[in-house]
Short mmCIF file of N, CA, C and O in Angstrom, two decimals:
data_model
loop_
_atom_site.label_atom_id
_atom_site.label_comp_id
_atom_site.label_asym_id
_atom_site.label_seq_id
_atom_site.Cartn_x
_atom_site.Cartn_y
_atom_site.Cartn_z
N PRO C 1 7.16 15.76 30.70
CA PRO C 1 8.05 14.59 30.39
C PRO C 1 7.52 13.47 29.90
O PRO C 1 6.49 13.61 30.22
N ALA C 2 7.79 12.68 28.67
CA ALA C 2 7.17 11.18 28.02
C ALA C 2 7.31 10.04 29.25
O ALA C 2 8.52 9.93 30.17
N ASP C 3 6.20 9.14 29.25
CA ASP C 3 6.15 7.85 30.69
C ASP C 3 6.87 7.34 30.16
O ASP C 3 7.47 6.93 30.07
N LEU C 4 7.58 7.02 28.85
CA LEU C 4 7.97 5.87 27.59
C LEU C 4 8.97 6.88 26.80
O LEU C 4 8.74 7.82 26.00
N ARG C 5 10.11 6.32 26.48
CA ARG C 5 10.97 6.69 24.94
C ARG C 5 10.68 5.39 24.10
O ARG C 5 11.39 4.43 24.90
N SER C 6 11.63 5.50 23.33
CA SER C 6 12.25 4.54 22.14
C SER C 6 13.87 4.41 22.67
O SER C 6 14.37 5.20 23.41
N THR C 7 13.74 3.07 23.04
CA THR C 7 15.20 2.22 23.42
C THR C 7 15.45 1.91 22.42
O THR C 7 15.20 1.25 21.41
N GLY C 8 16.75 1.51 21.81
CA GLY C 8 17.84 0.49 20.96
C GLY C 8 18.13 1.40 19.99
O GLY C 8 17.22 2.84 19.74
N SER C 9 18.33 1.04 18.80
CA SER C 9 18.50 1.62 17.56
C SER C 9 17.28 1.48 16.58
O SER C 9 16.38 0.32 17.04
N ARG C 10 17.31 2.01 15.11
CA ARG C 10 16.09 0.39 14.37
C ARG C 10 15.72 -0.35 14.43
O ARG C 10 15.64 -0.87 14.33
N TRP C 11 17.61 -0.79 14.30
CA TRP C 11 17.73 -1.92 13.76
C TRP C 11 17.77 -3.32 15.33
O TRP C 11 18.54 -3.37 15.64
N GLY C 12 16.32 -3.88 15.96
CA GLY C 12 16.70 -4.29 17.06
C GLY C 12 15.48 -3.78 18.19
O GLY C 12 15.29 -4.88 19.28
N GLY C 13 14.62 -3.42 17.50
CA GLY C 13 13.75 -2.89 18.47
C GLY C 13 11.80 -4.00 18.73
O GLY C 13 11.66 -3.90 19.40
N ALA C 14 12.67 -5.01 17.61
CA ALA C 14 11.22 -5.47 17.37
C ALA C 14 10.38 -6.34 19.29
O ALA C 14 9.86 -5.99 19.17
N ILE C 15 11.88 -6.77 20.02
CA ILE C 15 11.37 -7.82 20.74
C ILE C 15 11.00 -7.03 21.68
O ILE C 15 10.49 -7.17 22.84
N THR C 16 11.35 -5.83 22.15
CA THR C 16 10.98 -4.47 22.72
C THR C 16 10.04 -3.83 22.66
O THR C 16 9.17 -3.77 24.11
N ALA C 17 9.52 -4.05 21.43
CA ALA C 17 7.97 -3.80 20.91
C ALA C 17 7.02 -5.11 21.07
O ALA C 17 5.96 -4.49 21.93
N GLY C 18 7.64 -5.65 21.24
CA GLY C 18 6.77 -7.07 21.56
C GLY C 18 6.45 -7.35 22.53
O GLY C 18 5.45 -7.45 23.36
N LEU C 19 7.21 -6.81 24.13
CA LEU C 19 7.23 -6.93 24.95
C LEU C 19 6.20 -5.59 25.14
O LEU C 19 6.08 -6.15 26.99
N PHE C 20 6.43 -4.78 25.16
CA PHE C 20 6.22 -3.79 25.57
C PHE C 20 4.31 -3.75 25.56
O PHE C 20 3.31 -3.99 26.20
N LEU C 21 4.05 -4.61 24.38
CA LEU C 21 2.44 -4.44 23.78
C LEU C 21 2.42 -5.82 24.53
O LEU C 21 0.67 -5.15 24.45
N GLY C 22 2.77 -6.34 24.43
CA GLY C 22 2.26 -7.57 25.96
C GLY C 22 1.60 -7.61 26.89
O GLY C 22 0.61 -8.11 28.14
N GLU C 23 1.96 -6.27 27.54
CA GLU C 23 1.75 -5.64 28.83
C GLU C 23 0.67 -5.01 28.78
O GLU C 23 -0.25 -5.08 29.63
N PHE C 24 -0.42 -4.83 28.09
CA PHE C 24 -1.92 -4.56 27.32
C PHE C 24 -2.90 -5.20 27.12
O PHE C 24 -3.52 -5.33 26.91
N VAL C 25 -2.06 -6.91 26.85
CA VAL C 25 -3.12 -7.91 26.52
C VAL C 25 -3.29 -9.17 27.60
O VAL C 25 -2.18 -9.05 28.35
N PRO C 26 -4.50 -9.13 27.45
CA PRO C 26 -4.72 -10.35 28.79
C PRO C 26 -4.07 -11.13 28.41
O PRO C 26 -3.78 -12.12 27.58
N ARG C 27 -3.39 -11.79 29.88
CA ARG C 27 -2.55 -13.04 29.31
C ARG C 27 -3.50 -14.33 28.98
O ARG C 27 -2.84 -15.15 27.73
N LYS C 28 -4.90 -14.48 28.55
CA LYS C 28 -4.88 -15.73 28.47
C LYS C 28 -5.74 -15.41 26.68
O LYS C 28 -6.17 -16.43 25.55
N LEU C 29 -5.69 -14.17 26.44
CA LEU C 29 -5.48 -13.69 24.81
C LEU C 29 -4.31 -13.93 23.92
O LEU C 29 -3.75 -13.32 24.19
N PRO C 30 -4.81 -14.92 23.18
CA PRO C 30 -3.36 -15.10 22.18
C PRO C 30 -3.68 -14.01 21.03
O PRO C 30 -4.71 -13.10 20.81
N TRP C 31 -1.78 -13.47 20.47
CA TRP C 31 -2.00 -11.98 20.34
C TRP C 31 -0.47 -12.41 19.14
O TRP C 31 0.44 -13.83 19.80
N MET C 32 -0.18 -11.22 18.49
CA MET C 32 1.37 -11.06 17.71
C MET C 32 1.62 -10.23 17.36
O MET C 32 0.56 -9.27 17.78
N HIS C 33 2.90 -10.18 17.45
CA HIS C 33 3.68 -8.78 16.94
C HIS C 33 3.99 -8.68 15.82
O HIS C 33 4.93 -9.77 16.24
N MET C 34 3.78 -8.34 14.95
CA MET C 34 4.36 -8.57 13.35
C MET C 34 5.27 -7.25 13.11
O MET C 34 4.67 -5.95 12.54
N ASP C 35 6.67 -7.26 13.31
CA ASP C 35 7.18 -6.26 12.85
C ASP C 35 7.74 -5.99 12.01
O ASP C 35 8.30 -6.87 11.72
N ILE C 36 7.39 -5.50 10.95
CA ILE C 36 7.68 -4.86 9.72
C ILE C 36 8.48 -3.63 9.69
O ILE C 36 9.05 -2.95 7.67
N ALA C 37 8.96 -2.76 10.41
CA ALA C 37 9.51 -1.56 10.39
C ALA C 37 10.76 -1.63 9.76
O ALA C 37 11.16 -0.54 8.47
N GLY C 38 11.48 -2.91 9.93
CA GLY C 38 12.74 -2.46 9.09
C GLY C 38 12.75 -3.21 7.04
O GLY C 38 13.27 -2.49 6.60
N PRO C 39 12.50 -4.31 7.87
CA PRO C 39 12.21 -4.08 6.11
C PRO C 39 10.83 -3.44 4.96
O PRO C 39 10.62 -4.06 3.76
N ALA C 40 10.23 -2.60 5.71
CA ALA C 40 9.16 -2.25 5.26
C ALA C 40 9.46 -0.81 4.04
O ALA C 40 8.74 -0.29 3.38
N PHE C 41 10.60 -0.77 4.08
CA PHE C 41 11.22 0.51 3.37
C PHE C 41 12.65 0.51 2.64
O PHE C 41 13.81 0.33 3.93
N ALA C 42 12.70 0.30 1.54
CA ALA C 42 13.75 -0.30 0.92
C ALA C 42 14.97 1.61 0.53
O ALA C 42 14.40 1.87 -0.39
N GLU C 43 15.59 1.21 1.16
CA GLU C 43 16.64 2.26 0.75
C GLU C 43 17.89 2.17 -0.21
O GLU C 43 18.15 3.44 -0.58
N THR C 44 17.98 1.57 -0.82
CA THR C 44 18.62 1.25 -2.15
C THR C 44 17.56 0.49 -2.76
O THR C 44 16.64 -0.13 -2.80
N GLU C 45 17.81 0.99 -4.34
CA GLU C 45 16.90 -0.23 -5.43
C GLU C 45 17.51 -1.40 -6.05
O GLU C 45 19.06 -1.56 -5.97
N VAL C 46 17.18 -2.74 -6.03
CA VAL C 46 17.33 -3.61 -6.44
C VAL C 46 17.10 -4.74 -7.04
O VAL C 46 15.52 -3.99 -7.29
N PRO C 47 17.23 -5.12 -7.95
CA PRO C 47 16.63 -6.13 -9.12
C PRO C 47 15.45 -6.55 -8.67
O PRO C 47 13.67 -6.48 -9.11
N GLU C 48 14.87 -6.64 -7.35
CA GLU C 48 14.06 -7.67 -6.81
C GLU C 48 13.13 -6.42 -5.85
O GLU C 48 11.99 -6.52 -5.70
N SER C 49 13.35 -5.20 -5.75
CA SER C 49 12.71 -4.65 -5.00
C SER C 49 12.75 -2.77 -5.32
O SER C 49 14.55 -2.62 -5.52
N ARG C 50 12.00 -1.92 -5.36
CA ARG C 50 12.19 -0.67 -6.03
C ARG C 50 12.97 0.10 -4.85
O ARG C 50 12.44 -0.48 -3.61
N LEU C 51 13.02 1.14 -5.03
CA LEU C 51 13.54 2.12 -3.24
C LEU C 51 12.07 2.75 -3.28
O LEU C 51 10.62 2.99 -3.79
N GLY C 52 12.12 3.07 -1.53
CA GLY C 52 11.05 3.26 -1.04
C GLY C 52 10.03 2.17 -0.33
O GLY C 52 10.69 1.12 -0.20
N GLY C 53 9.06 2.44 -0.53
CA GLY C 53 8.23 1.22 0.68
C GLY C 53 7.87 0.63 -0.32
O GLY C 53 7.86 0.40 -1.20
N THR C 54 8.08 -0.36 0.41
CA THR C 54 8.50 -2.08 -0.02
C THR C 54 6.89 -3.20 0.57
O THR C 54 6.14 -4.23 -0.97
N GLY C 55 5.93 -2.46 1.06
CA GLY C 55 5.00 -3.39 1.37
C GLY C 55 4.94 -5.04 1.82
O GLY C 55 4.44 -5.49 1.86
N ALA C 56 6.31 -4.77 2.65
CA ALA C 56 6.35 -5.96 3.30
C ALA C 56 5.85 -6.92 4.37
O ALA C 56 5.71 -5.77 5.13
N GLY C 57 5.33 -8.04 4.66
CA GLY C 57 5.05 -8.27 5.40
C GLY C 57 3.43 -8.36 5.72
O GLY C 57 2.28 -9.07 5.89
N VAL C 58 2.77 -7.68 4.18
CA VAL C 58 1.19 -7.42 3.27
C VAL C 58 0.75 -8.50 3.35
O VAL C 58 -0.80 -8.79 3.53
N LEU C 59 1.02 -9.26 2.55
CA LEU C 59 0.77 -10.12 1.83
C LEU C 59 0.54 -11.82 2.68
O LEU C 59 -0.84 -12.23 3.58
N THR C 60 1.32 -11.69 4.02
CA THR C 60 1.46 -12.02 5.41
C THR C 60 0.05 -12.31 6.46
O THR C 60 -0.73 -13.46 5.75
N LEU C 61 0.46 -11.16 5.95
CA LEU C 61 -1.32 -10.46 7.01
C LEU C 61 -2.50 -10.82 6.28
O LEU C 61 -3.35 -11.56 6.82
N MET C 62 -2.22 -10.87 4.94
CA MET C 62 -3.65 -10.81 4.39
C MET C 62 -4.30 -12.18 4.50
O MET C 62 -5.50 -12.85 4.70
N ARG C 63 -2.93 -13.14 3.94
CA ARG C 63 -3.62 -14.53 4.00
C ARG C 63 -4.02 -15.15 5.38
O ARG C 63 -4.50 -16.07 5.59
N TRP C 64 -3.65 -14.47 6.18
CA TRP C 64 -3.74 -14.89 7.86
C TRP C 64 -5.01 -14.31 8.70
O TRP C 64 -5.64 -15.44 8.46
N LEU C 65 -5.51 -13.15 7.60
CA LEU C 65 -6.74 -13.13 8.54
C LEU C 65 -7.81 -13.62 7.59
O LEU C 65 -8.77 -13.76 7.81
N GLU C 66 -7.38 -13.84 6.25
CA GLU C 66 -8.12 -15.28 5.80
C GLU C 66 -8.31 -16.24 6.18
O GLU C 66 -9.18 -16.47 5.99
N SER C 67 -7.15 -16.36 6.88
CA SER C 67 -7.45 -18.31 7.35
C SER C 67 -8.66 -18.12 8.88
O SER C 67 -8.74 -19.56 8.99
N VAL C 68 -8.68 -17.15 9.56
CA VAL C 68 -9.21 -16.91 10.87
C VAL C 68 -10.48 -16.49 10.43
O VAL C 68 -11.30 -16.26 9.58
#
């Protein structure tokens, strides 16, 4: 049996994931949890986005990495 299991639905696990990950980070170490699972995949095609992987969050993460 697994020690952990997924909780909740696909839409709303970001805070749970962040809190879980925080248990493994030293208290004085700055860190962040960037959850992109929801917007990372488009299930319907719209003018602003094609069907499939969107790359949501990638540019934001790259800009932040360039700044540190």
